[in-house]
Short mmCIF file of N, CA and C in Angstrom, two decimals:
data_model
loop_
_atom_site.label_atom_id
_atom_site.label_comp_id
_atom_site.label_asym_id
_atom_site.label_seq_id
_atom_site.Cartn_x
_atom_site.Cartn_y
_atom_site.Cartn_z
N UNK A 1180 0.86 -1.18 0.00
CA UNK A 1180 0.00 0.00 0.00
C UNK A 1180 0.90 1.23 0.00
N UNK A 1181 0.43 2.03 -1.10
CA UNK A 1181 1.86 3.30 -0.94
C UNK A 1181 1.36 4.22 -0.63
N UNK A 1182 -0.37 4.50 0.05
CA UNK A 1182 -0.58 5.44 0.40
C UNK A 1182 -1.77 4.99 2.33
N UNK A 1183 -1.49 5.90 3.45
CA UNK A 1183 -2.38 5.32 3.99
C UNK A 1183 -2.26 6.61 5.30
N UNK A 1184 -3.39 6.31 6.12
CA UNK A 1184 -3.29 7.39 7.09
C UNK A 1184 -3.66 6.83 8.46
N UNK A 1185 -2.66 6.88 9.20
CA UNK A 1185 -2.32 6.56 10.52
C UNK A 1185 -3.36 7.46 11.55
N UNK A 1186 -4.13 6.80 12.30
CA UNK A 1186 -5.11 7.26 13.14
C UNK A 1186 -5.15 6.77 14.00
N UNK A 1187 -6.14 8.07 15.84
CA UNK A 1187 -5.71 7.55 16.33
C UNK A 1187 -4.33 7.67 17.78
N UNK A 1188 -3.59 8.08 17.05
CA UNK A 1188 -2.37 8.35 17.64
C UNK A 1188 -2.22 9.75 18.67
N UNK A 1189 -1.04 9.70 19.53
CA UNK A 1189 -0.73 10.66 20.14
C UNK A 1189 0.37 10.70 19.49
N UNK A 1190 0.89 12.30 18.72
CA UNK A 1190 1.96 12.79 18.24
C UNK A 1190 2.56 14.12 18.62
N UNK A 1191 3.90 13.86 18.84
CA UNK A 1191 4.61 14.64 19.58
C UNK A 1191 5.59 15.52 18.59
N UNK A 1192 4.90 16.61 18.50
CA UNK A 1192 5.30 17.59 17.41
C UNK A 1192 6.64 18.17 17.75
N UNK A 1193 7.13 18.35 18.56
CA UNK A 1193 8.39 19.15 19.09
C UNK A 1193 8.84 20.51 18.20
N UNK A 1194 7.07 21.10 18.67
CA UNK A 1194 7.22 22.59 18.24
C UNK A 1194 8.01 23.70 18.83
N UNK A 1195 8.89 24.23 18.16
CA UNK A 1195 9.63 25.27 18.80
C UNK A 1195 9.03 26.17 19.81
N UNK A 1196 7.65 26.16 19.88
CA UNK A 1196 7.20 27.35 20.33
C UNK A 1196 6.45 26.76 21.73
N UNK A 1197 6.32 25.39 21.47
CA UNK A 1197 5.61 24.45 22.77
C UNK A 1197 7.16 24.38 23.42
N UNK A 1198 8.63 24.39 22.78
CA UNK A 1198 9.92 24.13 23.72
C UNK A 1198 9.77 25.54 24.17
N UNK A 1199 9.36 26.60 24.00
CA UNK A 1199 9.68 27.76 24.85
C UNK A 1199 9.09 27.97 26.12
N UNK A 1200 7.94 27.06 26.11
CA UNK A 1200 7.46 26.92 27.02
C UNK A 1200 7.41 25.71 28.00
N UNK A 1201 8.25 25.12 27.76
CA UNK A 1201 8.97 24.02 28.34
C UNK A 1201 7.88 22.61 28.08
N UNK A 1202 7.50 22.66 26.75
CA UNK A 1202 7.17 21.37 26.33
C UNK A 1202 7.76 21.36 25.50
N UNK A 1203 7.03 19.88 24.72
CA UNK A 1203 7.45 19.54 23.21
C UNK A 1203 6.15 19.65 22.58
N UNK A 1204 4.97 19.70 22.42
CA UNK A 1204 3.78 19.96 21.78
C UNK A 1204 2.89 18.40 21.65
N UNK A 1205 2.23 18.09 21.76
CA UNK A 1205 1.55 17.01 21.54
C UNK A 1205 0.25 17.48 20.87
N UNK A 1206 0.04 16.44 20.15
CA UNK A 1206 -1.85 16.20 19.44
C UNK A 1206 -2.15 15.19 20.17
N UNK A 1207 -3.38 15.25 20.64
CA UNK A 1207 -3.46 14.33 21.52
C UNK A 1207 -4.83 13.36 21.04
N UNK A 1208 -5.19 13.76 19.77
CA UNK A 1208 -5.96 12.43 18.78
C UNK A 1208 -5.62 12.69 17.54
N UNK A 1209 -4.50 12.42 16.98
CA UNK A 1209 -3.91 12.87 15.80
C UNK A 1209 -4.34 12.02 14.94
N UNK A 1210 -3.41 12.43 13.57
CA UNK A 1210 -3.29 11.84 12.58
C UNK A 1210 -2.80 11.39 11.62
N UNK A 1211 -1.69 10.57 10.82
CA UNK A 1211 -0.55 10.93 9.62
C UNK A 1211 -1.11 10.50 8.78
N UNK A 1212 -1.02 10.98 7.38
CA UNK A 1212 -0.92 11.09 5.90
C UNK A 1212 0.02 10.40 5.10
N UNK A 1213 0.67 9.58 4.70
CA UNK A 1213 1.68 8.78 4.43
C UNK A 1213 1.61 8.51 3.04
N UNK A 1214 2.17 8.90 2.30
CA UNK A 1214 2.41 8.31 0.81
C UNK A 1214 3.53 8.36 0.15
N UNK A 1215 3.76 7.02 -0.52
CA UNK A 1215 5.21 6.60 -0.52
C UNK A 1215 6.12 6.40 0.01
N UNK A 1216 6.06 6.48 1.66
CA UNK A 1216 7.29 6.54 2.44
C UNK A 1216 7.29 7.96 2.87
N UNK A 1217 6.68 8.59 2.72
CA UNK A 1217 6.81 10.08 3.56
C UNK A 1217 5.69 10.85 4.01
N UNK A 1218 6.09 11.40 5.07
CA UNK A 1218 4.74 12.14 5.73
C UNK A 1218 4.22 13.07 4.73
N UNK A 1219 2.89 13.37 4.40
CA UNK A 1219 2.69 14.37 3.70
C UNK A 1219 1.78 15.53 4.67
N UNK A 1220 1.37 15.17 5.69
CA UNK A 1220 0.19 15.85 6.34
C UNK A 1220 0.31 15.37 7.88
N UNK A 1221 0.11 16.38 8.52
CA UNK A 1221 -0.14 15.57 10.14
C UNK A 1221 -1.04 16.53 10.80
N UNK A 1222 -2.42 16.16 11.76
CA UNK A 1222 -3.01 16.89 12.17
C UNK A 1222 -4.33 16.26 13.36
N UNK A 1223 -5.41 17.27 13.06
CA UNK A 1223 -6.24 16.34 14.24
C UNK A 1223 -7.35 15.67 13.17
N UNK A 1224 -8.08 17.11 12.38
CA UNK A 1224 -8.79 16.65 11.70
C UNK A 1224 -8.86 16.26 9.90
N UNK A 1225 -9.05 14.98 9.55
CA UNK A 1225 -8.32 14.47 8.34
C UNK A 1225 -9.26 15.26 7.27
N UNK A 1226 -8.10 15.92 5.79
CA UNK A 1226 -8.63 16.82 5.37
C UNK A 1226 -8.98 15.95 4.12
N UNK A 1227 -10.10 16.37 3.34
CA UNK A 1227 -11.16 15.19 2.42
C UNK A 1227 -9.42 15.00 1.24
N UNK A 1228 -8.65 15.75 1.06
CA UNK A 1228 -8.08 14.74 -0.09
C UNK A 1228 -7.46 13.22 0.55
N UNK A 1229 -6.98 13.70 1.76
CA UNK A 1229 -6.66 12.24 2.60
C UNK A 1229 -7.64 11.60 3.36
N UNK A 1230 -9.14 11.43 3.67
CA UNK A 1230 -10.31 10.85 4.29
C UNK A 1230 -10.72 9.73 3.66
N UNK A 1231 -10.55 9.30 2.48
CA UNK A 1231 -10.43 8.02 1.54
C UNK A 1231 -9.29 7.29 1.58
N UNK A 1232 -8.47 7.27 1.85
CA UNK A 1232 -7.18 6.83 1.89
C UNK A 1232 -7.33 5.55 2.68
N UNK A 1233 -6.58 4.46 2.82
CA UNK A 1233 -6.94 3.34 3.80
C UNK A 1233 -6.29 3.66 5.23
N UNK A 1234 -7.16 3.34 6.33
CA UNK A 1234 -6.64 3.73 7.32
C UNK A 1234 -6.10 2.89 8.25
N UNK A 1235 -5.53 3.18 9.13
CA UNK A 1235 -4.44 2.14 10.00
C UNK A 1235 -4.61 2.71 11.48
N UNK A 1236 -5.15 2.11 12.42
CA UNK A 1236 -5.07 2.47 13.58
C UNK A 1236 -4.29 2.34 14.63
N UNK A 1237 -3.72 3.06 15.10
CA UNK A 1237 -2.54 3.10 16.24
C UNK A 1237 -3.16 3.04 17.76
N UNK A 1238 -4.22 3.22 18.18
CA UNK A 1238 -4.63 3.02 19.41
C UNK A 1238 -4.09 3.48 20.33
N UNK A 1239 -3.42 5.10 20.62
CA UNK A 1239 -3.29 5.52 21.24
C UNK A 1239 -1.64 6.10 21.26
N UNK A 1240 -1.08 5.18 20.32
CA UNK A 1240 0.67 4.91 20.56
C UNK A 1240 1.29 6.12 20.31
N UNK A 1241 2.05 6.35 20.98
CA UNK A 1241 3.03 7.36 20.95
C UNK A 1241 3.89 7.65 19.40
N UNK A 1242 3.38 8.75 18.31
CA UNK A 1242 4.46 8.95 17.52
C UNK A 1242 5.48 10.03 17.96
N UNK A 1243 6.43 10.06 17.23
CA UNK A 1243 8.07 11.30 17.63
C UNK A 1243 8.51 11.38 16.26
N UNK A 1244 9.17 12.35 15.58
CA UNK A 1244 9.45 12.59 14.35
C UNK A 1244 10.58 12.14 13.91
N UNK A 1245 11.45 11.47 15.36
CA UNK A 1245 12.80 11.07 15.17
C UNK A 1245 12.87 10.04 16.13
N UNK A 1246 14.21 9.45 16.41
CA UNK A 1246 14.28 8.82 17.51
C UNK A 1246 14.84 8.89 18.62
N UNK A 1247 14.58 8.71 19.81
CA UNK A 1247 14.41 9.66 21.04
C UNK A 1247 15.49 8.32 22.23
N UNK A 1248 16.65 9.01 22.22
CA UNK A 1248 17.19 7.97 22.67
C UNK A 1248 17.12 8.41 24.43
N UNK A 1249 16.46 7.73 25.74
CA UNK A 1249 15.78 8.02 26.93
C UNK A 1249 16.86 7.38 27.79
N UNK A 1250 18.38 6.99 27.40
CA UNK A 1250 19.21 7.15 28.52
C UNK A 1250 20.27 7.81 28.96
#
């Protein structure tokens, strides 16, 4: 499948402007857009060119835009 949208999820945006305030930003019922191997879209509510797309549910799981090494 080379196109699909991840739902569902908690995603952790690590907005510059949520670090000024001493977070990292979270969506806290997000969503990704995925085609071909790359994000195209991330948000809460899915916008109609991606609402057809096949969807994939994450159930809550934690996304990060990178990898977050915790020692």
């Amino acid at each position: 499948m080379t196109r699909k949208v991840l739902t569902g999820a908690k995603i952790a945006t690590m907005s510059p402007a949520a670090a000024k305030e001493g977070g990292y930003g979270l969506i806290a019922h997000g969503a990704i857009a995925i085609d071909r191997g790359k994000v195209v879209w991330v948000g809460q509510d899915i916008p109609a060119p991606y609402a057809d797309w096949p969807h994939e549910p994450l159930n809550g799981r934690l996304v990060t835009p990178a990898l977050i090494d915790c020692h």
